[in-house]
Amino acid sequence: MLSSLQRFVARFRRTLLGCLLVFGGASVVTAQNPDAKLTAPDVAAISPAEMQAVYEEAKTPYKYGVVIEPKAEAKVDCPNVFRFEDKWYMIYVELQPNPEQGYTTELAVSDDLLHWKKLGTILPRGPEGAWDSANSGGGVALFDPTWGGGNGLQTYEGRYWLTYLGGNEYGYEKTPLSIGLAWTEDPANPSPWRRLEKPILRSSDADARPGEKDTLYKSTILHDETQTLGAPFVMYYNAKPPRGSEQIFAATSHDLRAWKRVGDGPVVENHPQPGATHGVISGDPQIVRMNDMWVMYYFGAFWKEGAFDTFAASRDLLHWTQWDGPNLIDRSEPYDDMFAHKPWLVKHDGIVYHFYCAVGGKRHHRTIAVATSRDMKTPEAVHAP
């Protein structure tokens, strides 16, 4: 009898781990992962009050405006902002129009997070015949996750790193795309970073899960000193199957080069409304450490109207409570009247800066804009304590 009861409890726990738990305006997604140190019953839930506190901390109601414009006929996207020495830098991608569409990775510099100067290309498209000859769209790795901290980049092997989506098919995010790795010894130098010869993750990998069998998109790598998931490096990335929705997955590594996928499915997922004829998107994750929680800023699209920025929170980097409340930012201006999405948030001197991709106008002009927690357009507000 005891043996039967134990088997029942084990089956119940496995079923519970695979479920979506909904409570108090937030939802918890659990990725099954037998190798993780923590399982769902061991993890303290994120309360609705804690989720509300994250929203209040991160909201940025004051739109400063566009800070990066693309060159003629191009589009800019995916801002990643960090501090190095005494300046701010932004790594972002630019969709080049010629000879055919494809991403490059660009660098800009600022003294105040509001006024930016373009410095040049740090990751051009790969050479002819290379796996990344059409697309090399990058974002920083090993960003210091301390919310309100130094906002710098951490090093590994004495180098600074970025991950990038790459592919050899021209066109806007033409599949398949894989994830590559590149490095530099000076992230302020607008010279090409050195890239590894081969991708570090592919949709065709033997251990790729069903939800990532078509293509892999934007990624970020966190250095977790406590090795909560059994390794010091944790990657979050969005991916999709041949048919279906784009969700956020996780993988771990001991050396940035060899990666082990975490669990059987996504760690953050959302679903189409009943009757919808297309999938939805959860993507472009950024991870910060806020008090005793991990917070993932990410963008969503199409499970409610438009594309928007939102967040999830976790105690253990595996079980994520998703915010179901108001968007972190809403479209409201001519430059973002279509989409206000793809977040990168930093807190500096008590002010939150929310960088995002703004899409607006009849031609869907794509720029990078910033919104802030304090009105930065008036001198009185800028210099207020």
Short mmCIF file of C-alpha atoms in Angstrom, two decimals:
data_model
loop_
_atom_site.label_atom_id
_atom_site.label_comp_id
_atom_site.label_asym_id
_atom_site.label_seq_id
_atom_site.Cartn_x
_atom_site.Cartn_y
_atom_site.Cartn_z
CA MET A 1 0.00 0.00 0.00
CA LEU A 2 2.81 2.41 0.88
CA SER A 3 4.52 1.67 -2.42
CA SER A 4 1.34 2.46 -4.35
CA LEU A 5 0.94 5.72 -2.46
CA GLN A 6 4.52 6.71 -3.23
CA ARG A 7 3.99 6.01 -6.91
CA PHE A 8 0.83 8.13 -6.89
CA VAL A 9 2.62 11.04 -5.22
CA ALA A 10 5.49 10.81 -7.71
CA ARG A 11 3.06 10.88 -10.64
CA PHE A 12 1.21 13.81 -9.08
CA ARG A 13 4.43 15.81 -8.61
CA ARG A 14 5.48 15.20 -12.22
CA THR A 15 2.07 16.33 -13.44
CA LEU A 16 2.19 19.40 -11.21
CA LEU A 17 5.62 20.38 -12.54
CA GLY A 18 4.30 20.43 -16.08
CA CYS A 19 1.27 22.58 -15.34
CA LEU A 20 0.62 26.27 -15.70
CA LEU A 21 -0.41 27.64 -12.32
CA VAL A 22 -2.44 30.83 -12.36
CA PHE A 23 -2.95 33.07 -9.35
CA GLY A 24 -3.45 36.70 -8.40
CA GLY A 25 -2.87 38.23 -11.85
CA ALA A 26 0.33 36.29 -12.51
CA SER A 27 1.13 32.87 -13.91
CA VAL A 28 3.93 30.41 -13.22
CA VAL A 29 5.56 28.40 -16.00
CA THR A 30 7.70 25.43 -15.02
CA ALA A 31 10.17 23.70 -17.32
CA GLN A 32 10.68 20.06 -16.34
CA ASN A 33 14.33 19.60 -15.46
CA PRO A 34 15.52 16.54 -13.56
CA ASP A 35 19.07 17.93 -13.28
CA ALA A 36 18.14 21.19 -11.54
CA LYS A 37 18.90 21.65 -7.87
CA LEU A 38 15.39 22.92 -7.12
CA THR A 39 11.99 21.50 -7.95
CA ALA A 40 8.72 23.41 -7.90
CA PRO A 41 7.61 22.42 -4.35
CA ASP A 42 10.94 23.72 -2.98
CA VAL A 43 10.62 27.18 -4.52
CA ALA A 44 8.84 30.00 -2.70
CA ALA A 45 6.21 31.47 -4.99
CA ILE A 46 6.45 35.06 -6.15
CA SER A 47 3.50 36.83 -4.57
CA PRO A 48 1.17 39.22 -6.41
CA ALA A 49 2.46 42.00 -4.13
CA GLU A 50 6.05 41.28 -5.16
CA MET A 51 5.08 41.29 -8.83
CA GLN A 52 3.30 44.61 -8.38
CA ALA A 53 6.41 46.01 -6.69
CA VAL A 54 8.54 45.00 -9.69
CA TYR A 55 6.11 46.76 -12.00
CA GLU A 56 6.15 49.93 -9.89
CA GLU A 57 9.96 49.86 -9.81
CA ALA A 58 10.38 49.30 -13.55
CA LYS A 59 7.65 51.44 -15.10
CA THR A 60 8.81 54.41 -17.17
CA PRO A 61 5.88 56.71 -17.98
CA TYR A 62 7.98 59.52 -19.50
CA LYS A 63 8.92 59.06 -23.14
CA TYR A 64 12.05 60.97 -24.03
CA GLY A 65 11.91 59.98 -27.69
CA VAL A 66 14.02 58.44 -30.43
CA VAL A 67 17.75 58.17 -29.65
CA ILE A 68 19.02 56.04 -32.58
CA GLU A 69 17.84 56.53 -36.16
CA PRO A 70 18.79 54.04 -38.89
CA LYS A 71 20.68 55.01 -41.97
CA ALA A 72 18.71 55.37 -45.19
CA GLU A 73 16.49 52.38 -46.01
CA ALA A 74 17.77 50.44 -42.98
CA LYS A 75 16.09 49.54 -39.69
CA VAL A 76 17.52 49.42 -36.15
CA ASP A 77 16.51 47.05 -33.40
CA CYS A 78 17.39 45.24 -30.16
CA PRO A 79 19.20 47.82 -27.96
CA ASN A 80 21.59 46.54 -25.27
CA VAL A 81 23.10 49.25 -23.03
CA PHE A 82 26.07 48.97 -20.65
CA ARG A 83 28.61 51.16 -18.86
CA PHE A 84 32.32 50.89 -19.55
CA GLU A 85 34.84 53.11 -17.79
CA ASP A 86 33.14 56.52 -17.71
CA LYS A 87 30.78 56.23 -20.68
CA TRP A 88 27.65 54.42 -21.78
CA TYR A 89 27.62 52.15 -24.80
CA MET A 90 24.82 50.64 -26.80
CA ILE A 91 25.11 47.51 -28.88
CA TYR A 92 22.22 47.26 -31.32
CA VAL A 93 21.42 45.58 -34.60
CA GLU A 94 20.80 47.17 -37.96
CA LEU A 95 18.88 45.47 -40.73
CA GLN A 96 20.87 46.28 -43.84
CA PRO A 97 18.98 46.69 -47.13
CA ASN A 98 21.82 45.84 -49.52
CA PRO A 99 22.82 43.71 -51.28
CA GLU A 100 19.90 41.93 -49.61
CA GLN A 101 18.33 42.19 -46.17
CA GLY A 102 20.35 40.97 -43.21
CA TYR A 103 21.54 42.01 -39.74
CA THR A 104 24.81 43.58 -38.64
CA THR A 105 25.75 44.57 -35.08
CA GLU A 106 26.51 48.22 -34.33
CA LEU A 107 27.98 50.28 -31.47
CA ALA A 108 27.05 53.74 -30.15
CA VAL A 109 28.34 55.84 -27.23
CA SER A 110 26.75 58.34 -24.82
CA ASP A 111 27.67 60.48 -21.84
CA ASP A 112 24.16 60.71 -20.41
CA LEU A 113 22.04 57.81 -21.79
CA LEU A 114 19.99 60.30 -23.81
CA HIS A 115 22.27 61.62 -26.55
CA TRP A 116 24.01 58.95 -28.62
CA LYS A 117 26.77 58.95 -31.23
CA LYS A 118 27.16 56.05 -33.62
CA LEU A 119 30.64 54.51 -33.68
CA GLY A 120 30.39 51.82 -36.32
CA THR A 121 29.94 48.13 -37.01
CA ILE A 122 31.38 45.63 -34.53
CA LEU A 123 29.97 42.47 -36.10
CA PRO A 124 29.52 42.58 -39.86
CA ARG A 125 27.86 39.83 -41.79
CA GLY A 126 30.13 36.83 -42.18
CA PRO A 127 32.18 36.09 -45.29
CA GLU A 128 30.65 34.46 -48.34
CA GLY A 129 29.98 30.80 -47.69
CA ALA A 130 30.03 31.15 -43.89
CA TRP A 131 27.11 29.98 -41.75
CA ASP A 132 26.44 33.64 -40.80
CA SER A 133 27.03 35.26 -44.19
CA ALA A 134 23.60 36.92 -44.29
CA ASN A 135 22.89 37.76 -40.63
CA SER A 136 25.01 38.66 -37.59
CA GLY A 137 22.67 40.31 -35.10
CA GLY A 138 24.27 40.52 -31.65
CA GLY A 139 23.62 41.44 -28.03
CA VAL A 140 25.80 41.60 -24.93
CA ALA A 141 26.61 38.58 -22.79
CA LEU A 142 27.56 38.61 -19.09
CA PHE A 143 25.89 41.93 -18.29
CA ASP A 144 26.12 42.64 -14.54
CA PRO A 145 22.57 41.77 -13.46
CA THR A 146 22.56 43.82 -10.23
CA TRP A 147 19.57 46.13 -10.56
CA GLY A 148 20.72 49.70 -9.96
CA GLY A 149 24.34 48.54 -9.84
CA GLY A 150 27.26 49.32 -12.09
CA ASN A 151 25.54 48.20 -15.33
CA GLY A 152 28.86 46.96 -16.68
CA LEU A 153 29.95 43.85 -18.52
CA GLN A 154 31.64 40.94 -16.79
CA THR A 155 34.59 39.16 -18.38
CA TYR A 156 35.42 35.52 -18.90
CA GLU A 157 38.94 34.43 -19.86
CA GLY A 158 39.84 38.13 -19.78
CA ARG A 159 37.45 38.89 -22.65
CA TYR A 160 34.08 40.54 -23.22
CA TRP A 161 31.47 38.47 -25.02
CA LEU A 162 28.35 38.76 -27.12
CA THR A 163 25.95 36.25 -28.58
CA TYR A 164 24.32 36.75 -31.94
CA LEU A 165 21.71 35.27 -34.22
CA GLY A 166 23.28 34.23 -37.48
CA GLY A 167 22.27 32.63 -40.74
CA ASN A 168 23.18 32.41 -44.40
CA GLU A 169 19.74 33.11 -45.90
CA TYR A 170 19.06 36.74 -46.85
CA GLY A 171 15.82 38.33 -45.73
CA TYR A 172 14.25 39.58 -42.52
CA GLU A 173 15.12 36.88 -39.96
CA LYS A 174 15.01 34.24 -42.67
CA THR A 175 15.16 30.77 -41.15
CA PRO A 176 17.05 28.85 -40.06
CA LEU A 177 18.98 31.03 -37.63
CA SER A 178 21.50 29.77 -35.08
CA ILE A 179 23.27 31.34 -32.08
CA GLY A 180 26.92 32.33 -32.39
CA LEU A 181 29.51 33.72 -29.98
CA ALA A 182 32.04 36.54 -30.41
CA TRP A 183 34.51 38.35 -28.16
CA THR A 184 36.71 41.40 -27.78
CA GLU A 185 39.25 42.70 -25.31
CA ASP A 186 37.86 46.25 -25.53
CA PRO A 187 34.07 46.72 -25.83
CA ALA A 188 34.52 50.47 -26.46
CA ASN A 189 36.55 49.87 -29.61
CA PRO A 190 34.36 50.03 -32.73
CA SER A 191 36.31 47.30 -34.49
CA PRO A 192 35.00 43.86 -35.46
CA TRP A 193 34.77 41.37 -32.62
CA ARG A 194 36.31 37.94 -33.12
CA ARG A 195 33.76 35.21 -33.61
CA LEU A 196 33.86 31.49 -33.02
CA GLU A 197 33.92 29.48 -36.22
CA LYS A 198 30.73 27.53 -35.56
CA PRO A 199 27.41 28.23 -33.80
CA ILE A 200 27.07 27.29 -30.15
CA LEU A 201 23.37 26.38 -30.51
CA ARG A 202 21.38 25.28 -33.55
CA SER A 203 17.78 24.33 -34.17
CA SER A 204 19.12 21.13 -35.75
CA ASP A 205 20.99 20.00 -32.60
CA ALA A 206 20.14 16.48 -31.49
CA ASP A 207 18.87 17.75 -28.12
CA ALA A 208 16.78 20.61 -29.55
CA ARG A 209 13.28 20.50 -28.13
CA PRO A 210 10.18 20.42 -30.35
CA GLY A 211 9.50 24.11 -29.73
CA GLU A 212 12.87 25.19 -31.16
CA LYS A 213 13.18 22.97 -34.22
CA ASP A 214 12.76 25.79 -36.75
CA THR A 215 14.99 28.66 -35.67
CA LEU A 216 16.73 30.36 -32.72
CA TYR A 217 16.57 34.10 -32.16
CA LYS A 218 17.80 36.63 -29.56
CA SER A 219 19.81 35.34 -26.61
CA THR A 220 21.43 36.59 -23.42
CA ILE A 221 23.93 34.90 -21.10
CA LEU A 222 23.92 35.33 -17.33
CA HIS A 223 26.82 34.50 -15.00
CA ASP A 224 25.21 32.81 -11.99
CA GLU A 225 27.84 32.57 -9.27
CA THR A 226 25.70 30.22 -7.18
CA GLN A 227 25.26 27.78 -10.09
CA THR A 228 21.59 27.36 -9.27
CA LEU A 229 21.03 25.24 -12.37
CA GLY A 230 24.29 23.34 -11.99
CA ALA A 231 26.55 25.54 -14.13
CA PRO A 232 27.95 29.09 -13.93
CA PHE A 233 26.50 30.30 -17.24
CA VAL A 234 22.81 30.36 -18.12
CA MET A 235 21.51 31.34 -21.53
CA TYR A 236 17.95 32.43 -22.25
CA TYR A 237 16.82 32.67 -25.85
CA ASN A 238 13.65 32.73 -27.89
CA ALA A 239 13.00 30.07 -30.50
CA LYS A 240 10.14 28.61 -32.50
CA PRO A 241 8.99 25.38 -34.15
CA PRO A 242 8.08 25.08 -37.85
CA ARG A 243 4.47 25.81 -36.87
CA GLY A 244 3.52 27.48 -33.63
CA SER A 245 4.60 30.17 -31.20
CA GLU A 246 7.94 31.71 -30.29
CA GLN A 247 8.85 30.98 -26.66
CA ILE A 248 11.81 31.49 -24.30
CA PHE A 249 14.10 28.54 -23.54
CA ALA A 250 17.13 28.01 -21.28
CA ALA A 251 20.51 26.28 -21.54
CA THR A 252 23.57 26.06 -19.29
CA SER A 253 27.32 25.93 -19.84
CA HIS A 254 30.60 25.68 -17.96
CA ASP A 255 32.71 27.37 -20.65
CA LEU A 256 30.39 29.44 -22.94
CA ARG A 257 31.09 27.03 -25.80
CA ALA A 258 29.38 23.73 -24.98
CA TRP A 259 25.73 24.09 -23.94
CA LYS A 260 23.22 21.78 -22.30
CA ARG A 261 19.55 22.55 -22.79
CA VAL A 262 17.49 22.85 -19.60
CA GLY A 263 14.25 20.91 -19.37
CA ASP A 264 11.84 19.57 -21.96
CA GLY A 265 10.28 22.86 -23.02
CA PRO A 266 10.26 26.64 -22.62
CA VAL A 267 10.71 28.43 -19.30
CA VAL A 268 8.46 31.31 -20.40
CA GLU A 269 5.59 30.73 -22.77
CA ASN A 270 2.38 32.41 -23.84
CA HIS A 271 -0.42 31.20 -26.06
CA PRO A 272 -2.75 32.55 -28.75
CA GLN A 273 -6.25 33.62 -27.90
CA PRO A 274 -8.98 31.12 -28.82
CA GLY A 275 -9.71 31.31 -32.53
CA ALA A 276 -6.38 32.95 -33.43
CA THR A 277 -4.89 31.82 -36.73
CA HIS A 278 -1.26 32.59 -35.94
CA GLY A 279 1.25 32.03 -33.15
CA VAL A 280 2.46 34.50 -30.53
CA ILE A 281 5.92 35.72 -29.52
CA SER A 282 7.77 35.81 -26.20
CA GLY A 283 11.29 37.05 -26.83
CA ASP A 284 14.43 39.13 -26.31
CA PRO A 285 14.98 38.35 -22.61
CA GLN A 286 17.08 40.50 -20.28
CA ILE A 287 17.88 39.22 -16.76
CA VAL A 288 18.41 41.41 -13.68
CA ARG A 289 18.69 40.69 -9.96
CA MET A 290 16.20 42.73 -7.93
CA ASN A 291 16.34 42.14 -4.17
CA ASP A 292 16.01 38.35 -3.73
CA MET A 293 14.39 37.77 -7.12
CA TRP A 294 15.50 37.33 -10.66
CA VAL A 295 13.52 39.48 -13.08
CA MET A 296 13.28 38.76 -16.79
CA TYR A 297 12.26 41.68 -18.97
CA TYR A 298 11.02 40.47 -22.34
CA PHE A 299 8.65 41.43 -25.12
CA GLY A 300 5.39 39.82 -26.06
CA ALA A 301 3.33 39.98 -29.19
CA PHE A 302 -0.15 38.96 -30.32
CA TRP A 303 -1.53 37.10 -27.28
CA LYS A 304 -3.00 40.51 -26.65
CA GLU A 305 -3.06 43.50 -28.96
CA GLY A 306 0.18 44.50 -30.65
CA ALA A 307 3.74 44.03 -29.39
CA PHE A 308 4.72 45.20 -25.92
CA ASP A 309 7.24 44.87 -23.08
CA THR A 310 6.49 42.88 -19.96
CA PHE A 311 8.34 40.79 -17.36
CA ALA A 312 8.51 37.61 -15.30
CA ALA A 313 10.14 36.88 -11.94
CA SER A 314 11.85 33.84 -10.42
CA ARG A 315 13.62 32.65 -7.28
CA ASP A 316 15.66 29.96 -9.01
CA LEU A 317 16.06 30.91 -12.72
CA LEU A 318 13.82 27.98 -13.70
CA HIS A 319 10.28 28.59 -12.44
CA TRP A 320 9.03 31.94 -13.72
CA THR A 321 5.99 33.89 -12.57
CA GLN A 322 4.66 35.98 -15.45
CA TRP A 323 3.19 39.43 -15.06
CA ASP A 324 -0.36 39.72 -16.36
CA GLY A 325 -0.87 43.38 -15.54
CA PRO A 326 -0.29 46.56 -17.56
CA ASN A 327 2.49 46.70 -20.13
CA LEU A 328 5.78 48.21 -19.02
CA ILE A 329 5.45 50.60 -21.94
CA ASP A 330 2.64 51.36 -24.38
CA ARG A 331 2.59 52.75 -27.90
CA SER A 332 1.47 56.36 -27.84
CA GLU A 333 3.64 58.48 -30.14
CA PRO A 334 3.96 58.74 -33.92
CA TYR A 335 7.35 57.00 -33.77
CA ASP A 336 5.95 53.99 -31.83
CA ASP A 337 2.29 53.92 -32.85
CA MET A 338 2.65 50.39 -34.21
CA PHE A 339 4.99 48.67 -31.72
CA ALA A 340 6.85 49.63 -28.52
CA HIS A 341 8.81 46.50 -27.72
CA LYS A 342 12.14 44.65 -27.20
CA PRO A 343 13.25 46.03 -23.81
CA TRP A 344 16.57 46.83 -22.24
CA LEU A 345 16.33 48.51 -18.84
CA VAL A 346 19.04 50.09 -16.69
CA LYS A 347 18.73 51.98 -13.43
CA HIS A 348 21.27 54.75 -12.85
CA ASP A 349 21.29 57.44 -10.16
CA GLY A 350 17.77 56.44 -9.15
CA ILE A 351 16.34 56.79 -12.67
CA VAL A 352 15.14 53.88 -14.80
CA TYR A 353 15.90 54.08 -18.53
CA HIS A 354 13.83 51.77 -20.70
CA PHE A 355 15.33 51.41 -24.19
CA TYR A 356 13.12 49.79 -26.79
CA CYS A 357 12.51 49.31 -30.48
CA ALA A 358 9.92 51.81 -31.67
CA VAL A 359 8.00 51.09 -34.86
CA GLY A 360 5.70 53.72 -36.31
CA GLY A 361 4.45 55.57 -39.32
CA LYS A 362 3.07 54.41 -42.63
CA ARG A 363 6.35 52.78 -43.65
CA HIS A 364 6.81 51.06 -40.28
CA HIS A 365 9.91 53.13 -39.56
CA ARG A 366 11.99 51.21 -36.99
CA THR A 367 14.08 53.21 -34.50
CA ILE A 368 15.42 52.93 -30.94
CA ALA A 369 13.72 55.08 -28.33
CA VAL A 370 13.95 55.52 -24.56
CA ALA A 371 11.41 56.12 -21.82
CA THR A 372 12.32 57.05 -18.25
CA SER A 373 10.93 56.92 -14.72
CA ARG A 374 11.52 60.68 -14.38
CA ASP A 375 10.73 63.39 -16.91
CA MET A 376 14.12 64.04 -18.54
CA LYS A 377 12.93 66.71 -20.96
CA THR A 378 12.94 69.51 -18.38
CA PRO A 379 16.18 70.69 -16.71
CA GLU A 380 14.45 70.84 -13.33
CA ALA A 381 13.55 67.15 -13.51
CA VAL A 382 16.93 66.05 -14.83
CA HIS A 383 18.80 67.63 -11.93
CA ALA A 384 16.27 66.81 -9.22
CA PRO A 385 17.62 64.72 -6.32
#
